[in-house]
mmCIF file of C-alpha atoms and ligand atoms in Angstrom:
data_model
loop_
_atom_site.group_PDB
_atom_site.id
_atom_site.type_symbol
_atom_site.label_atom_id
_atom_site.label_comp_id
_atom_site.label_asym_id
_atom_site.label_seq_id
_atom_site.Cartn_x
_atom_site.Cartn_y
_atom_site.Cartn_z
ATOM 1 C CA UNK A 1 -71.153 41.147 -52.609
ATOM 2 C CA UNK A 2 -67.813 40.835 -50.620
ATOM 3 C CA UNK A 3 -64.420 40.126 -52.893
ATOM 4 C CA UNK A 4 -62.301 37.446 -52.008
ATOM 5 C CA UNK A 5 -60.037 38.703 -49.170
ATOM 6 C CA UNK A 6 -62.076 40.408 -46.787
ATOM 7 C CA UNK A 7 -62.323 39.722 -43.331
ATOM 8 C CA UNK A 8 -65.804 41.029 -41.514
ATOM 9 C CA UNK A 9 -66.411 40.783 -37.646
ATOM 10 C CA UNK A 10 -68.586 41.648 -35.231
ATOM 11 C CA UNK A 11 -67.208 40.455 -31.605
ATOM 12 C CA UNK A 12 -67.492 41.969 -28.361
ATOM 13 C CA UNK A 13 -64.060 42.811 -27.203
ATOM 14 C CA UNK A 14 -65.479 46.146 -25.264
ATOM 15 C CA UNK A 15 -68.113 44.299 -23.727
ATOM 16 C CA UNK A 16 -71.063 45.278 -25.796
ATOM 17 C CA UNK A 17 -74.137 43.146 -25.221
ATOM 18 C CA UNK A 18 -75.330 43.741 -28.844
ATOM 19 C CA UNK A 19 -72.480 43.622 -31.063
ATOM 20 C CA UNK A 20 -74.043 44.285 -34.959
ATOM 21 C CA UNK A 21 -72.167 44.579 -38.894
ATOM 22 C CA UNK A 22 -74.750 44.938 -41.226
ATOM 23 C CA UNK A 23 -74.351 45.048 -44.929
ATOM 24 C CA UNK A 24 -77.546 46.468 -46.830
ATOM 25 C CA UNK A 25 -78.641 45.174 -50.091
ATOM 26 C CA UNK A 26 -76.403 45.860 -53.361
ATOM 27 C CA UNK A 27 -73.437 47.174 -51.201
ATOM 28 C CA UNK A 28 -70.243 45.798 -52.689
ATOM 29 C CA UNK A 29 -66.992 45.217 -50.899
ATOM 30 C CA UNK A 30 -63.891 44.879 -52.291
ATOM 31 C CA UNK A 31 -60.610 42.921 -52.105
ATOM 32 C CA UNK A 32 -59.020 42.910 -48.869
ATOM 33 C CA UNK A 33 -61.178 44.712 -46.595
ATOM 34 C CA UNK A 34 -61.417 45.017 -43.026
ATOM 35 C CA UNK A 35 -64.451 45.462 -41.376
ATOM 36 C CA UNK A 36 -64.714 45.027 -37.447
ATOM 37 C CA UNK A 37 -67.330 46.103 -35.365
ATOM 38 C CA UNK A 38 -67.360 45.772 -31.359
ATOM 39 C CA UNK A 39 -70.794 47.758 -31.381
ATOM 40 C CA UNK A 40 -72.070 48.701 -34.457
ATOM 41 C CA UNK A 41 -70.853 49.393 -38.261
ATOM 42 C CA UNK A 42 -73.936 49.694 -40.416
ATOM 43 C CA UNK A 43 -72.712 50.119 -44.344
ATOM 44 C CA UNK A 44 -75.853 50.970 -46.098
ATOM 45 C CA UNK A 45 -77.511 50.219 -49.393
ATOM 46 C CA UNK A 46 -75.431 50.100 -52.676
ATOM 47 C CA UNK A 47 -72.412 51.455 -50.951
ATOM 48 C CA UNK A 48 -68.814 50.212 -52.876
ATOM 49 C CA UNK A 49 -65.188 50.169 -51.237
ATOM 50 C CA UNK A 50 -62.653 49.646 -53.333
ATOM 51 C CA UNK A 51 -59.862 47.154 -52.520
ATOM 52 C CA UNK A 52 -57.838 46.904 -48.985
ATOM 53 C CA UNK A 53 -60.482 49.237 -46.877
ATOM 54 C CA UNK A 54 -60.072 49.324 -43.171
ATOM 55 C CA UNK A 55 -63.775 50.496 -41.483
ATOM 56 C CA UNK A 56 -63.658 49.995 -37.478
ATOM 57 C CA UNK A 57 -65.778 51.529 -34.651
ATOM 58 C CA UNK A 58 -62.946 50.591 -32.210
ATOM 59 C CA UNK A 59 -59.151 51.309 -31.005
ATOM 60 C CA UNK A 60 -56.383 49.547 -29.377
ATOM 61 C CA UNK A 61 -55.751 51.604 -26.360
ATOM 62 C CA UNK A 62 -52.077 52.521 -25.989
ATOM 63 C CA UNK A 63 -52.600 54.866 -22.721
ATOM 64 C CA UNK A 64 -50.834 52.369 -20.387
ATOM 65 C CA UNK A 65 -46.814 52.449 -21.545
ATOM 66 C CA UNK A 66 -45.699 49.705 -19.063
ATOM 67 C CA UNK A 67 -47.845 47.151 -21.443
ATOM 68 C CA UNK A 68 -47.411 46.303 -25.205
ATOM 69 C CA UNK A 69 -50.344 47.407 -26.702
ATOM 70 C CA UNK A 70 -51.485 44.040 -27.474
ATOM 71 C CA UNK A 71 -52.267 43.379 -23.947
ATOM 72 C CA UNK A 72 -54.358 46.934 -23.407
ATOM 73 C CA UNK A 73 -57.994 46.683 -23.509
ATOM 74 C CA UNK A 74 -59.648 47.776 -26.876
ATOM 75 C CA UNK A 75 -61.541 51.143 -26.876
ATOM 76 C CA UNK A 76 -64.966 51.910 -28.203
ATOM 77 C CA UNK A 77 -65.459 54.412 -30.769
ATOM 78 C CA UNK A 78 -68.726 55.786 -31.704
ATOM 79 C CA UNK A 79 -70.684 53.596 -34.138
ATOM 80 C CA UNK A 80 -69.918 53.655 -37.694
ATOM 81 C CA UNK A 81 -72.329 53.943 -41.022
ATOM 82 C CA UNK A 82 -71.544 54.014 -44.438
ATOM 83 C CA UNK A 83 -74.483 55.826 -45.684
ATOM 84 C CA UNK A 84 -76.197 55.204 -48.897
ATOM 85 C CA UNK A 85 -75.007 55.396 -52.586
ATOM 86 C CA UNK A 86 -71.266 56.334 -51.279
ATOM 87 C CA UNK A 87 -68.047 54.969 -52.854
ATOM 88 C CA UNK A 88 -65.327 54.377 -50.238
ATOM 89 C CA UNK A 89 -61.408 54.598 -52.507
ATOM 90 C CA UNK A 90 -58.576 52.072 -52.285
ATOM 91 C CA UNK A 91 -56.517 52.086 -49.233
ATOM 92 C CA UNK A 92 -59.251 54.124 -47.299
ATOM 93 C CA UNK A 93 -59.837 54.227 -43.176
ATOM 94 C CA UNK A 94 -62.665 54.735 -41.346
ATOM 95 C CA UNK A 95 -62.250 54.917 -37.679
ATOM 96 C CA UNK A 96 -64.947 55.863 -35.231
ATOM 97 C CA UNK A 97 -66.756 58.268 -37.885
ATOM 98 C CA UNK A 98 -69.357 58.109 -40.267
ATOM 99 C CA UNK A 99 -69.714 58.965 -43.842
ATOM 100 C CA UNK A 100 -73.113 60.193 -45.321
ATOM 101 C CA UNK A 101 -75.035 59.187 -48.078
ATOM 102 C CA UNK A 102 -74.008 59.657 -51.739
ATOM 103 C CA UNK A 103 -70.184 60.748 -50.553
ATOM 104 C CA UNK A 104 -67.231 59.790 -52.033
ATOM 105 C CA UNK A 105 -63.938 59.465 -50.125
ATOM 106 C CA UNK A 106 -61.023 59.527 -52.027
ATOM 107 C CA UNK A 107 -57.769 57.185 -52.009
ATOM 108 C CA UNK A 108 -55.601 56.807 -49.131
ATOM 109 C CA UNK A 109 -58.132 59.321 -46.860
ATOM 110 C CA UNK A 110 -57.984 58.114 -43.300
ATOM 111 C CA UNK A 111 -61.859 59.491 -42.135
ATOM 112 C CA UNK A 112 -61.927 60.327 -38.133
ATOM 113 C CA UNK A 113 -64.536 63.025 -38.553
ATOM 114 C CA UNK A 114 -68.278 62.491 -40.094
ATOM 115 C CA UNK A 115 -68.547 63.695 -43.513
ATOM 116 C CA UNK A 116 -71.676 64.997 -43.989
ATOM 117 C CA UNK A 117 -74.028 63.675 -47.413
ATOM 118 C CA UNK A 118 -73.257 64.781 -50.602
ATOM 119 C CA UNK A 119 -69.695 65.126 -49.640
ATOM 120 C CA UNK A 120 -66.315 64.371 -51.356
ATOM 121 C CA UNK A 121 -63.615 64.402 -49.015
ATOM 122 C CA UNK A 122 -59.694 63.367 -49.185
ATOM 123 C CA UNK A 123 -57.056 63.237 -47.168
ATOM 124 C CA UNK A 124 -55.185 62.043 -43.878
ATOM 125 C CA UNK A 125 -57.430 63.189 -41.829
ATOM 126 C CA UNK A 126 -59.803 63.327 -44.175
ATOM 127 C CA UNK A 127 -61.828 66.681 -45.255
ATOM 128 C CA UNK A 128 -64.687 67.895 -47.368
ATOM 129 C CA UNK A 129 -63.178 69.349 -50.791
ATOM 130 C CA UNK A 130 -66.882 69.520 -52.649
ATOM 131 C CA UNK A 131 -70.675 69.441 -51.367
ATOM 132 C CA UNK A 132 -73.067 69.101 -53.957
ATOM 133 C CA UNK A 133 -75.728 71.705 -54.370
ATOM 134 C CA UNK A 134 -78.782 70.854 -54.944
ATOM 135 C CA UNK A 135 -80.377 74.310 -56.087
ATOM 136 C CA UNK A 136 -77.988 74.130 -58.924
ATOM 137 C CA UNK A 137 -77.176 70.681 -59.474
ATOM 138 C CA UNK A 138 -73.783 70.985 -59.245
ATOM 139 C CA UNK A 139 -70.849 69.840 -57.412
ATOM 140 C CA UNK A 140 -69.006 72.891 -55.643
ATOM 141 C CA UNK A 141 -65.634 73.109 -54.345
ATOM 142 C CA UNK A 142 -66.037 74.100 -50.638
HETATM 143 C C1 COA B 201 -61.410 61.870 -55.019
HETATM 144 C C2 COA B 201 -61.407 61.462 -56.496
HETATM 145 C C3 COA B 201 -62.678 60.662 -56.790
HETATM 146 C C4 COA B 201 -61.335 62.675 -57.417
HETATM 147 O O1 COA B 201 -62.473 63.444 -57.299
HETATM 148 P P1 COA B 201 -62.590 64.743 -58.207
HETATM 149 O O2 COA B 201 -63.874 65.391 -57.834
HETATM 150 O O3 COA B 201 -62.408 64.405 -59.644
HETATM 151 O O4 COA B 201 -61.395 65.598 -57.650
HETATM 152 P P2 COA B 201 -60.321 66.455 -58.421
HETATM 153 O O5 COA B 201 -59.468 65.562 -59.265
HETATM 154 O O6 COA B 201 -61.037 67.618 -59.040
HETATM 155 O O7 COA B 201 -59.409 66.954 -57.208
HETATM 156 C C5 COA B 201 -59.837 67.960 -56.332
HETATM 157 C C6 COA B 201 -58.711 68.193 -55.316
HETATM 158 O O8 COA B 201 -58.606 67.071 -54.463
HETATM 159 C C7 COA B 201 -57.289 66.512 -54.498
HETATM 160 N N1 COA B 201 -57.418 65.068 -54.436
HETATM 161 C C8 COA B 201 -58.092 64.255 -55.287
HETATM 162 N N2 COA B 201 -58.045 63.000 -54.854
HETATM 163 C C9 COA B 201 -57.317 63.002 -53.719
HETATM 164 C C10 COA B 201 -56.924 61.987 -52.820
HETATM 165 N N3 COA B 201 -57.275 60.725 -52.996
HETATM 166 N N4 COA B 201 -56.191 62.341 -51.736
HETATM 167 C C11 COA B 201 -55.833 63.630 -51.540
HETATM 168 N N5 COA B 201 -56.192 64.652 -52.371
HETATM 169 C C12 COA B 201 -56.922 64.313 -53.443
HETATM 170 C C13 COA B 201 -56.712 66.998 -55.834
HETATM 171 O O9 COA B 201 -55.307 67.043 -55.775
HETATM 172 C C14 COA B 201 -57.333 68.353 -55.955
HETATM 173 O O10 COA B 201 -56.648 69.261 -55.141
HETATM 174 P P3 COA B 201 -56.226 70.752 -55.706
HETATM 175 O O11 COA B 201 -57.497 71.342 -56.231
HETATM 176 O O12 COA B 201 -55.700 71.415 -54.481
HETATM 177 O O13 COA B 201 -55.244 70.491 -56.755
HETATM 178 C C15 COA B 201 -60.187 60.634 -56.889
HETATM 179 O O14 COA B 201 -59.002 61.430 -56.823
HETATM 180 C C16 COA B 201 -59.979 59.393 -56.059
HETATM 181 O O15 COA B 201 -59.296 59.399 -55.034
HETATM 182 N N6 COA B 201 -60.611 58.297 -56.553
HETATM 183 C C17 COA B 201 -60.537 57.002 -55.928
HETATM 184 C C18 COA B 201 -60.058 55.984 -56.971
HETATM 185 C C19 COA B 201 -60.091 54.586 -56.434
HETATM 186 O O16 COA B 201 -59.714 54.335 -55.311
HETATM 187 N N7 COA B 201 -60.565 53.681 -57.264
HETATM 188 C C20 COA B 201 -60.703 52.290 -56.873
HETATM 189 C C21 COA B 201 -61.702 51.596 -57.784
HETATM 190 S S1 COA B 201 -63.253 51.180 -56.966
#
């Protein structure tokens, strides 16, 4: 399900022959999110964002200071995925990174490094605060 508000794309502004957004079943977007893909953002099963999410496997390059950075090409990022089961809070980025399965990111994090499954992880940039163990079934602060 995608909330009213969201705008998802998939075009190829870095030239990628195979330009690809998948949503998996039961994942749920919410208000206001942003999803744009110029190669690949793959947000897997029964994953949930939360309202005004921003998840992007691409830049606007800004190297070149005689141009506005309107007019600079766009830069590729590594692909992007969402893995399974993980909750993505309000107001999060995720640029160029991926998040494992059963994660949760907390409000206002801005992810630029992969967060590995089982992970909760906050912050601008982003970083793990609790991996869950699964010898003890807990969640434990890292
Ligand atoms: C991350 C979150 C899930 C809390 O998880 P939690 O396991 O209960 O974490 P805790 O409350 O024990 O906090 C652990 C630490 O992380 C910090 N923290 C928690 N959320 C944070 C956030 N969003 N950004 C930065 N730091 C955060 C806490 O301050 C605490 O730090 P401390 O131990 O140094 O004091 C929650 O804070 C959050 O951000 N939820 C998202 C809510 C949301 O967007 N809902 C939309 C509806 S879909």
């Amino acid at each position: 399900m995608v909330c009213e508000g969201s705008w998802l794309a998939a075009v190829p502004l870095t030239g990628n022959d195979n330009v690809h957004l998948t949503l998996e079943d039961g994942a749920t977007l919410g208000h206001f999110n942003h999803i744009y893909a110029t190669q690949s953002v793959i947000i897997e099963k029964d994953v949930l964002t939360a309202d005004k999410v921003y998840v992007s496997d691409n830049l606007h390059n800004y190297e070149d200071v005689t141009l506005p950075v309107i007019k600079q090409p766009i830069k590729q990022c590594k692909p992007v995925v969402i893995g399974e089961g993980s909750w993505l809070g309000e107001h999060v980025c995720v640029i160029g990174a991926s998040v494992g399965k059963h994660c949760v990111v907390g409000a206002n994090s801005i992810v630029i490094h992969d967060v590995p499954d089982y992970s909760v992880a906050v912050g601008a940039p982003a970083e793990v605060i609790k991996r869950y163990d699964h010898k003890t079934q807990t969640w434990e602060r890292v």
